[in-house]
Amino acid sequence: MAGTASAVKTPDTGNRWLDSIMWGRQWTSGAAEGDATEVTYYIAGTNGEETITLDDGSITAFVPYAAETQAMLSAMDAMSSVANIAFTGTTSQATTDLIWGSVDNKDGQDSLGWATPPGTAYSSTYQDHQSGIAINREKYDPDSTDANFLVAGGYDYITFIHELGHALGLAHPHDKGGGSLIAPGVKGDGSSGNHGLSQGIYTMMSYVDGWQTGPVAPGADKTYGYEKGPMAFDIAALQIMYGANMSYHADDDSYA
């Protein structure tokens, strides 16, 4: 085992909306019931360009922009605020469960980013005990190295939470990745399905931006108006897999 966790099968829920975004594998660290699943992470390139070896070759992780590092950390905070997951940083690829990498367009496979779900053959070095998360920096807006473009709620930030969702065991609602179902009424990656529920308002795993960009919405921009973290379906799925974080905002909240 490379890190603290290993991959196990996720049982079906019987709810088609949730089963459409659950890959079928999740992490476990052998924690007692009610305790957090411990998942370690490593941000490659922190100390200089770094090679990440895969089964079919290798990719290069560049030194991440400060805004990218903050987005990676914010994405993990967003997940652990609703799911009972404890993320802990490590100092090498060999001792971690998740490897983050800021890559170029070639290694980003000409997409915004990609990730390997738990239990996927990522690298034969560590079998199925690591997930890789590649963020394609060349797909950003030309000015997105400005932290404003990578803050929670900004368009480019979605890639970080979406790909981390994959690395934790979430799937797209529009395909059958990992043996998942297709969400009710969804006809393709641009379809919002029955009642318009397969869109970013309800799940960060959809490719459909949703109402925030629609004609009657207040509007959205590169810096605001998009998902800040897991949405309703994502939260339900993550809590089924990992339990709920019952200590987050456990005290009374006051609003003025």
PDB file of N, CA and C in Angstrom, residues 9-87:
ATOM      1  N   LYS A   9     -15.037  -1.918  -3.009  1.00  0.00           N
ATOM      2  CA  LYS A   9     -16.229  -1.757  -3.840  1.00  0.00           C
ATOM      3  C   LYS A   9     -17.281  -0.924  -3.115  1.00  0.00           C
ATOM      4  N   THR A  10     -17.955  -0.075  -3.866  1.00  0.00           N
ATOM      5  CA  THR A  10     -19.080   0.697  -3.345  1.00  0.00           C
ATOM      6  C   THR A  10     -20.373  -0.005  -3.733  1.00  0.00           C
ATOM      7  N   PRO A  11     -21.236  -0.339  -2.782  1.00  0.00           N
ATOM      8  CA  PRO A  11     -22.498  -1.003  -3.136  1.00  0.00           C
ATOM      9  C   PRO A  11     -23.463  -0.036  -3.818  1.00  0.00           C
ATOM     10  N   ASP A  12     -24.336  -0.577  -4.669  1.00  0.00           N
ATOM     11  CA  ASP A  12     -25.368   0.243  -5.293  1.00  0.00           C
ATOM     12  C   ASP A  12     -26.336   0.752  -4.230  1.00  0.00           C
ATOM     13  N   THR A  13     -26.923   1.923  -4.494  1.00  0.00           N
ATOM     14  CA  THR A  13     -27.867   2.506  -3.533  1.00  0.00           C
ATOM     15  C   THR A  13     -29.312   2.189  -3.880  1.00  0.00           C
ATOM     16  N   GLY A  14     -29.573   1.858  -5.157  1.00  0.00           N
ATOM     17  CA  GLY A  14     -30.950   1.679  -5.589  1.00  0.00           C
ATOM     18  C   GLY A  14     -31.586   2.978  -6.039  1.00  0.00           C
ATOM     19  N   ASN A  15     -30.857   4.086  -5.889  1.00  0.00           N
ATOM     20  CA  ASN A  15     -31.325   5.392  -6.349  1.00  0.00           C
ATOM     21  C   ASN A  15     -30.581   5.717  -7.641  1.00  0.00           C
ATOM     22  N   ARG A  16     -31.296   5.789  -8.755  1.00  0.00           N
ATOM     23  CA  ARG A  16     -30.628   5.939 -10.048  1.00  0.00           C
ATOM     24  C   ARG A  16     -29.847   7.247 -10.151  1.00  0.00           C
ATOM     25  N   TRP A  17     -30.344   8.328  -9.544  1.00  0.00           N
ATOM     26  CA  TRP A  17     -29.620   9.597  -9.597  1.00  0.00           C
ATOM     27  C   TRP A  17     -28.261   9.477  -8.913  1.00  0.00           C
ATOM     28  N   LEU A  18     -28.234   8.803  -7.768  1.00  0.00           N
ATOM     29  CA  LEU A  18     -26.969   8.653  -7.050  1.00  0.00           C
ATOM     30  C   LEU A  18     -26.081   7.599  -7.703  1.00  0.00           C
ATOM     31  N   ASP A  19     -26.677   6.495  -8.128  1.00  0.00           N
ATOM     32  CA  ASP A  19     -25.873   5.439  -8.759  1.00  0.00           C
ATOM     33  C   ASP A  19     -25.259   5.899 -10.082  1.00  0.00           C
ATOM     34  N   SER A  20     -25.817   6.958 -10.667  1.00  0.00           N
ATOM     35  CA  SER A  20     -25.251   7.469 -11.921  1.00  0.00           C
ATOM     36  C   SER A  20     -23.970   8.265 -11.695  1.00  0.00           C
ATOM     37  N   ILE A  21     -23.721   8.707 -10.469  1.00  0.00           N
ATOM     38  CA  ILE A  21     -22.486   9.470 -10.208  1.00  0.00           C
ATOM     39  C   ILE A  21     -21.554   8.731  -9.247  1.00  0.00           C
ATOM     40  N   MET A  22     -21.794   7.449  -9.035  1.00  0.00           N
ATOM     41  CA  MET A  22     -20.923   6.654  -8.168  1.00  0.00           C
ATOM     42  C   MET A  22     -20.179   5.629  -9.019  1.00  0.00           C
ATOM     43  N   TRP A  23     -18.846   5.753  -9.038  1.00  0.00           N
ATOM     44  CA  TRP A  23     -17.995   4.942  -9.906  1.00  0.00           C
ATOM     45  C   TRP A  23     -18.037   3.464  -9.556  1.00  0.00           C
ATOM     46  N   GLY A  24     -18.221   3.158  -8.299  1.00  0.00           N
ATOM     47  CA  GLY A  24     -18.259   1.768  -7.870  1.00  0.00           C
ATOM     48  C   GLY A  24     -17.096   1.358  -6.994  1.00  0.00           C
ATOM     49  N   ARG A  25     -16.152   2.291  -6.763  1.00  0.00           N
ATOM     50  CA  ARG A  25     -15.018   2.030  -5.874  1.00  0.00           C
ATOM     51  C   ARG A  25     -14.788   3.259  -5.007  1.00  0.00           C
ATOM     52  N   GLN A  26     -14.344   3.036  -3.793  1.00  0.00           N
ATOM     53  CA  GLN A  26     -14.074   4.125  -2.862  1.00  0.00           C
ATOM     54  C   GLN A  26     -12.864   3.768  -2.014  1.00  0.00           C
ATOM     55  N   TRP A  27     -12.384   4.749  -1.264  1.00  0.00           N
ATOM     56  CA  TRP A  27     -11.244   4.516  -0.387  1.00  0.00           C
ATOM     57  C   TRP A  27     -11.688   4.048   0.990  1.00  0.00           C
ATOM     58  N   THR A  28     -10.864   3.221   1.620  1.00  0.00           N
ATOM     59  CA  THR A  28     -11.043   2.872   3.018  1.00  0.00           C
ATOM     60  C   THR A  28      -9.672   2.829   3.669  1.00  0.00           C
ATOM     61  N   SER A  29      -9.621   3.257   4.922  1.00  0.00           N
ATOM     62  CA  SER A  29      -8.353   3.185   5.660  1.00  0.00           C
ATOM     63  C   SER A  29      -8.483   2.275   6.873  1.00  0.00           C
ATOM     64  N   GLY A  30      -9.593   1.516   6.918  1.00  0.00           N
ATOM     65  CA  GLY A  30      -9.805   0.618   8.041  1.00  0.00           C
ATOM     66  C   GLY A  30     -10.222   1.329   9.306  1.00  0.00           C
ATOM     67  N   ALA A  31     -10.717   2.554   9.172  1.00  0.00           N
ATOM     68  CA  ALA A  31     -11.117   3.328  10.345  1.00  0.00           C
ATOM     69  C   ALA A  31     -12.340   2.706  11.003  1.00  0.00           C
ATOM     70  N   ALA A  32     -12.440   2.868  12.303  1.00  0.00           N
ATOM     71  CA  ALA A  32     -13.599   2.385  13.036  1.00  0.00           C
ATOM     72  C   ALA A  32     -14.838   3.150  12.592  1.00  0.00           C
ATOM     73  N   GLU A  33     -16.004   2.537  12.755  1.00  0.00           N
ATOM     74  CA  GLU A  33     -17.241   3.194  12.352  1.00  0.00           C
ATOM     75  C   GLU A  33     -17.366   4.552  13.038  1.00  0.00           C
ATOM     76  N   GLY A  34     -17.658   5.559  12.250  1.00  0.00           N
ATOM     77  CA  GLY A  34     -17.775   6.910  12.787  1.00  0.00           C
ATOM     78  C   GLY A  34     -16.502   7.720  12.690  1.00  0.00           C
ATOM     79  N   ASP A  35     -15.353   7.039  12.522  1.00  0.00           N
ATOM     80  CA  ASP A  35     -14.083   7.752  12.369  1.00  0.00           C
ATOM     81  C   ASP A  35     -13.850   8.097  10.897  1.00  0.00           C
ATOM     82  N   ALA A  36     -13.041   9.108  10.676  1.00  0.00           N
ATOM     83  CA  ALA A  36     -12.782   9.568   9.314  1.00  0.00           C
ATOM     84  C   ALA A  36     -11.925   8.577   8.534  1.00  0.00           C
ATOM     85  N   THR A  37     -12.220   8.439   7.244  1.00  0.00           N
ATOM     86  CA  THR A  37     -11.337   7.708   6.338  1.00  0.00           C
ATOM     87  C   THR A  37     -10.108   8.567   6.088  1.00  0.00           C
ATOM     88  N   GLU A  38      -8.938   8.022   6.344  1.00  0.00           N
ATOM     89  CA  GLU A  38      -7.700   8.783   6.185  1.00  0.00           C
ATOM     90  C   GLU A  38      -7.160   8.603   4.766  1.00  0.00           C
ATOM     91  N   VAL A  39      -7.030   9.704   4.067  1.00  0.00           N
ATOM     92  CA  VAL A  39      -6.531   9.703   2.694  1.00  0.00           C
ATOM     93  C   VAL A  39      -5.358  10.676   2.613  1.00  0.00           C
ATOM     94  N   THR A  40      -4.226  10.203   2.132  1.00  0.00           N
ATOM     95  CA  THR A  40      -3.049  11.064   2.016  1.00  0.00           C
ATOM     96  C   THR A  40      -2.941  11.635   0.607  1.00  0.00           C
ATOM     97  N   TYR A  41      -2.303  12.796   0.504  1.00  0.00           N
ATOM     98  CA  TYR A  41      -2.133  13.425  -0.800  1.00  0.00           C
ATOM     99  C   TYR A  41      -0.726  13.993  -0.935  1.00  0.00           C
ATOM    100  N   TYR A  42      -0.306  14.143  -2.184  1.00  0.00           N
ATOM    101  CA  TYR A  42       1.003  14.715  -2.491  1.00  0.00           C
ATOM    102  C   TYR A  42       0.844  15.656  -3.672  1.00  0.00           C
ATOM    103  N   ILE A  43       1.334  16.875  -3.558  1.00  0.00           N
ATOM    104  CA  ILE A  43       1.291  17.840  -4.652  1.00  0.00           C
ATOM    105  C   ILE A  43       2.630  17.790  -5.377  1.00  0.00           C
ATOM    106  N   ALA A  44       2.641  17.137  -6.526  1.00  0.00           N
ATOM    107  CA  ALA A  44       3.884  16.961  -7.282  1.00  0.00           C
ATOM    108  C   ALA A  44       4.367  18.294  -7.844  1.00  0.00           C
ATOM    109  N   GLY A  45       5.676  18.419  -7.976  1.00  0.00           N
ATOM    110  CA  GLY A  45       6.259  19.617  -8.552  1.00  0.00           C
ATOM    111  C   GLY A  45       6.527  20.727  -7.567  1.00  0.00           C
ATOM    112  N   THR A  46       6.165  20.526  -6.320  1.00  0.00           N
ATOM    113  CA  THR A  46       6.330  21.584  -5.320  1.00  0.00           C
ATOM    114  C   THR A  46       7.783  22.033  -5.205  1.00  0.00           C
ATOM    115  N   ASN A  47       8.699  21.081  -5.344  1.00  0.00           N
ATOM    116  CA  ASN A  47      10.125  21.402  -5.217  1.00  0.00           C
ATOM    117  C   ASN A  47      10.850  21.430  -6.558  1.00  0.00           C
ATOM    118  N   GLY A  48      10.100  21.586  -7.639  1.00  0.00           N
ATOM    119  CA  GLY A  48      10.681  21.593  -8.975  1.00  0.00           C
ATOM    120  C   GLY A  48       9.952  20.609  -9.877  1.00  0.00           C
ATOM    121  N   GLU A  49      10.099  20.764 -11.194  1.00  0.00           N
ATOM    122  CA  GLU A  49       9.436  19.855 -12.125  1.00  0.00           C
ATOM    123  C   GLU A  49       9.688  18.406 -11.728  1.00  0.00           C
ATOM    124  N   GLU A  50       8.656  17.589 -11.880  1.00  0.00           N
ATOM    125  CA  GLU A  50       8.736  16.222 -11.360  1.00  0.00           C
ATOM    126  C   GLU A  50       8.057  15.256 -12.319  1.00  0.00           C
ATOM    127  N   THR A  51       8.651  14.111 -12.509  1.00  0.00           N
ATOM    128  CA  THR A  51       8.079  13.077 -13.362  1.00  0.00           C
ATOM    129  C   THR A  51       7.185  12.158 -12.542  1.00  0.00           C
ATOM    130  N   ILE A  52       5.993  11.909 -13.072  1.00  0.00           N
ATOM    131  CA  ILE A  52       5.075  10.948 -12.464  1.00  0.00           C
ATOM    132  C   ILE A  52       4.971   9.771 -13.428  1.00  0.00           C
ATOM    133  N   THR A  53       5.370   8.592 -12.992  1.00  0.00           N
ATOM    134  CA  THR A  53       5.397   7.411 -13.853  1.00  0.00           C
ATOM    135  C   THR A  53       4.042   6.719 -13.850  1.00  0.00           C
ATOM    136  N   LEU A  54       3.522   6.449 -15.052  1.00  0.00           N
ATOM    137  CA  LEU A  54       2.263   5.745 -15.226  1.00  0.00           C
ATOM    138  C   LEU A  54       2.527   4.410 -15.910  1.00  0.00           C
ATOM    139  N   ASP A  55       1.502   3.570 -15.986  1.00  0.00           N
ATOM    140  CA  ASP A  55       1.660   2.281 -16.652  1.00  0.00           C
ATOM    141  C   ASP A  55       2.040   2.445 -18.122  1.00  0.00           C
ATOM    142  N   ASP A  56       1.499   3.487 -18.774  1.00  0.00           N
ATOM    143  CA  ASP A  56       1.722   3.644 -20.209  1.00  0.00           C
ATOM    144  C   ASP A  56       2.674   4.794 -20.528  1.00  0.00           C
ATOM    145  N   GLY A  57       3.520   5.158 -19.607  1.00  0.00           N
ATOM    146  CA  GLY A  57       4.473   6.232 -19.856  1.00  0.00           C
ATOM    147  C   GLY A  57       4.665   7.092 -18.622  1.00  0.00           C
ATOM    148  N   SER A  58       4.811   8.379 -18.831  1.00  0.00           N
ATOM    149  CA  SER A  58       4.995   9.288 -17.705  1.00  0.00           C
ATOM    150  C   SER A  58       4.470  10.662 -18.071  1.00  0.00           C
ATOM    151  N   ILE A  59       4.204  11.474 -17.070  1.00  0.00           N
ATOM    152  CA  ILE A  59       3.790  12.853 -17.273  1.00  0.00           C
ATOM    153  C   ILE A  59       4.694  13.748 -16.435  1.00  0.00           C
ATOM    154  N   THR A  60       4.741  15.018 -16.797  1.00  0.00           N
ATOM    155  CA  THR A  60       5.566  15.975 -16.067  1.00  0.00           C
ATOM    156  C   THR A  60       4.681  16.923 -15.280  1.00  0.00           C
ATOM    157  N   ALA A  61       4.903  16.974 -13.986  1.00  0.00           N
ATOM    158  CA  ALA A  61       4.205  17.930 -13.129  1.00  0.00           C
ATOM    159  C   ALA A  61       5.087  19.162 -12.986  1.00  0.00           C
ATOM    160  N   PHE A  62       4.546  20.320 -13.359  1.00  0.00           N
ATOM    161  CA  PHE A  62       5.291  21.566 -13.240  1.00  0.00           C
ATOM    162  C   PHE A  62       5.136  22.140 -11.834  1.00  0.00           C
ATOM    163  N   VAL A  63       5.987  23.089 -11.504  1.00  0.00           N
ATOM    164  CA  VAL A  63       5.839  23.776 -10.224  1.00  0.00           C
ATOM    165  C   VAL A  63       4.475  24.464 -10.236  1.00  0.00           C
ATOM    166  N   PRO A  64       3.583  24.116  -9.329  1.00  0.00           N
ATOM    167  CA  PRO A  64       2.238  24.697  -9.383  1.00  0.00           C
ATOM    168  C   PRO A  64       2.246  26.175  -9.017  1.00  0.00           C
ATOM    169  N   TYR A  65       1.390  26.934  -9.691  1.00  0.00           N
ATOM    170  CA  TYR A  65       1.180  28.311  -9.287  1.00  0.00           C
ATOM    171  C   TYR A  65       0.627  28.313  -7.863  1.00  0.00           C
ATOM    172  N   ALA A  66       0.868  29.375  -7.127  1.00  0.00           N
ATOM    173  CA  ALA A  66       0.330  29.470  -5.766  1.00  0.00           C
ATOM    174  C   ALA A  66      -1.188  29.320  -5.773  1.00  0.00           C
ATOM    175  N   ALA A  67      -1.833  29.899  -6.791  1.00  0.00           N
ATOM    176  CA  ALA A  67      -3.289  29.801  -6.884  1.00  0.00           C
ATOM    177  C   ALA A  67      -3.736  28.366  -7.136  1.00  0.00           C
ATOM    178  N   GLU A  68      -2.946  27.603  -7.878  1.00  0.00           N
ATOM    179  CA  GLU A  68      -3.283  26.197  -8.114  1.00  0.00           C
ATOM    180  C   GLU A  68      -3.179  25.395  -6.821  1.00  0.00           C
ATOM    181  N   THR A  69      -2.100  25.600  -6.093  1.00  0.00           N
ATOM    182  CA  THR A  69      -1.943  24.891  -4.819  1.00  0.00           C
ATOM    183  C   THR A  69      -3.102  25.207  -3.892  1.00  0.00           C
ATOM    184  N   GLN A  70      -3.485  26.483  -3.822  1.00  0.00           N
ATOM    185  CA  GLN A  70      -4.596  26.861  -2.954  1.00  0.00           C
ATOM    186  C   GLN A  70      -5.896  26.225  -3.421  1.00  0.00           C
ATOM    187  N   ALA A  71      -6.094  26.128  -4.733  1.00  0.00           N
ATOM    188  CA  ALA A  71      -7.301  25.496  -5.257  1.00  0.00           C
ATOM    189  C   ALA A  71      -7.338  24.008  -4.916  1.00  0.00           C
ATOM    190  N   MET A  72      -6.184  23.333  -4.978  1.00  0.00           N
ATOM    191  CA  MET A  72      -6.115  21.922  -4.590  1.00  0.00           C
ATOM    192  C   MET A  72      -6.502  21.752  -3.121  1.00  0.00           C
ATOM    193  N   LEU A  73      -5.957  22.596  -2.266  1.00  0.00           N
ATOM    194  CA  LEU A  73      -6.249  22.514  -0.836  1.00  0.00           C
ATOM    195  C   LEU A  73      -7.710  22.863  -0.560  1.00  0.00           C
ATOM    196  N   SER A  74      -8.225  23.876  -1.243  1.00  0.00           N
ATOM    197  CA  SER A  74      -9.617  24.273  -1.050  1.00  0.00           C
ATOM    198  C   SER A  74     -10.573  23.175  -1.494  1.00  0.00           C
ATOM    199  N   ALA A  75     -10.231  22.490  -2.589  1.00  0.00           N
ATOM    200  CA  ALA A  75     -11.075  21.399  -3.076  1.00  0.00           C
ATOM    201  C   ALA A  75     -11.159  20.282  -2.038  1.00  0.00           C
ATOM    202  N   MET A  76     -10.031  19.938  -1.428  1.00  0.00           N
ATOM    203  CA  MET A  76     -10.045  18.892  -0.403  1.00  0.00           C
ATOM    204  C   MET A  76     -10.801  19.347   0.833  1.00  0.00           C
ATOM    205  N   ASP A  77     -10.666  20.609   1.198  1.00  0.00           N
ATOM    206  CA  ASP A  77     -11.431  21.134   2.334  1.00  0.00           C
ATOM    207  C   ASP A  77     -12.928  21.057   2.059  1.00  0.00           C
ATOM    208  N   ALA A  78     -13.324  21.358   0.821  1.00  0.00           N
ATOM    209  CA  ALA A  78     -14.736  21.314   0.460  1.00  0.00           C
ATOM    210  C   ALA A  78     -15.297  19.901   0.606  1.00  0.00           C
ATOM    211  N   MET A  79     -14.520  18.898   0.214  1.00  0.00           N
ATOM    212  CA  MET A  79     -14.975  17.507   0.333  1.00  0.00           C
ATOM    213  C   MET A  79     -15.055  17.079   1.795  1.00  0.00           C
ATOM    214  N   SER A  80     -14.028  17.400   2.558  1.00  0.00           N
ATOM    215  CA  SER A  80     -13.990  16.934   3.949  1.00  0.00           C
ATOM    216  C   SER A  80     -14.942  17.706   4.848  1.00  0.00           C
ATOM    217  N   SER A  81     -15.483  18.824   4.371  1.00  0.00           N
ATOM    218  CA  SER A  81     -16.454  19.552   5.184  1.00  0.00           C
ATOM    219  C   SER A  81     -17.807  18.856   5.202  1.00  0.00           C
ATOM    220  N   VAL A  82     -18.094  18.044   4.176  1.00  0.00           N
ATOM    221  CA  VAL A  82     -19.381  17.349   4.122  1.00  0.00           C
ATOM    222  C   VAL A  82     -19.236  15.842   4.291  1.00  0.00           C
ATOM    223  N   ALA A  83     -18.090  15.286   3.920  1.00  0.00           N
ATOM    224  CA  ALA A  83     -17.853  13.842   4.040  1.00  0.00           C
ATOM    225  C   ALA A  83     -16.811  13.584   5.116  1.00  0.00           C
ATOM    226  N   ASN A  84     -16.885  12.416   5.733  1.00  0.00           N
ATOM    227  CA  ASN A  84     -15.984  12.097   6.850  1.00  0.00           C
ATOM    228  C   ASN A  84     -14.657  11.561   6.307  1.00  0.00           C
ATOM    229  N   ILE A  85     -13.907  12.471   5.689  1.00  0.00           N
ATOM    230  CA  ILE A  85     -12.603  12.167   5.099  1.00  0.00           C
ATOM    231  C   ILE A  85     -11.575  13.096   5.719  1.00  0.00           C
ATOM    232  N   ALA A  86     -10.434  12.556   6.110  1.00  0.00           N
ATOM    233  CA  ALA A  86      -9.338  13.362   6.640  1.00  0.00           C
ATOM    234  C   ALA A  86      -8.180  13.309   5.658  1.00  0.00           C
ATOM    235  N   PHE A  87      -7.883  14.429   5.014  1.00  0.00           N
ATOM    236  CA  PHE A  87      -6.773  14.507   4.063  1.00  0.00           C
ATOM    237  C   PHE A  87      -5.505  14.935   4.793  1.00  0.00           C
TER     238      PHE A  87
END
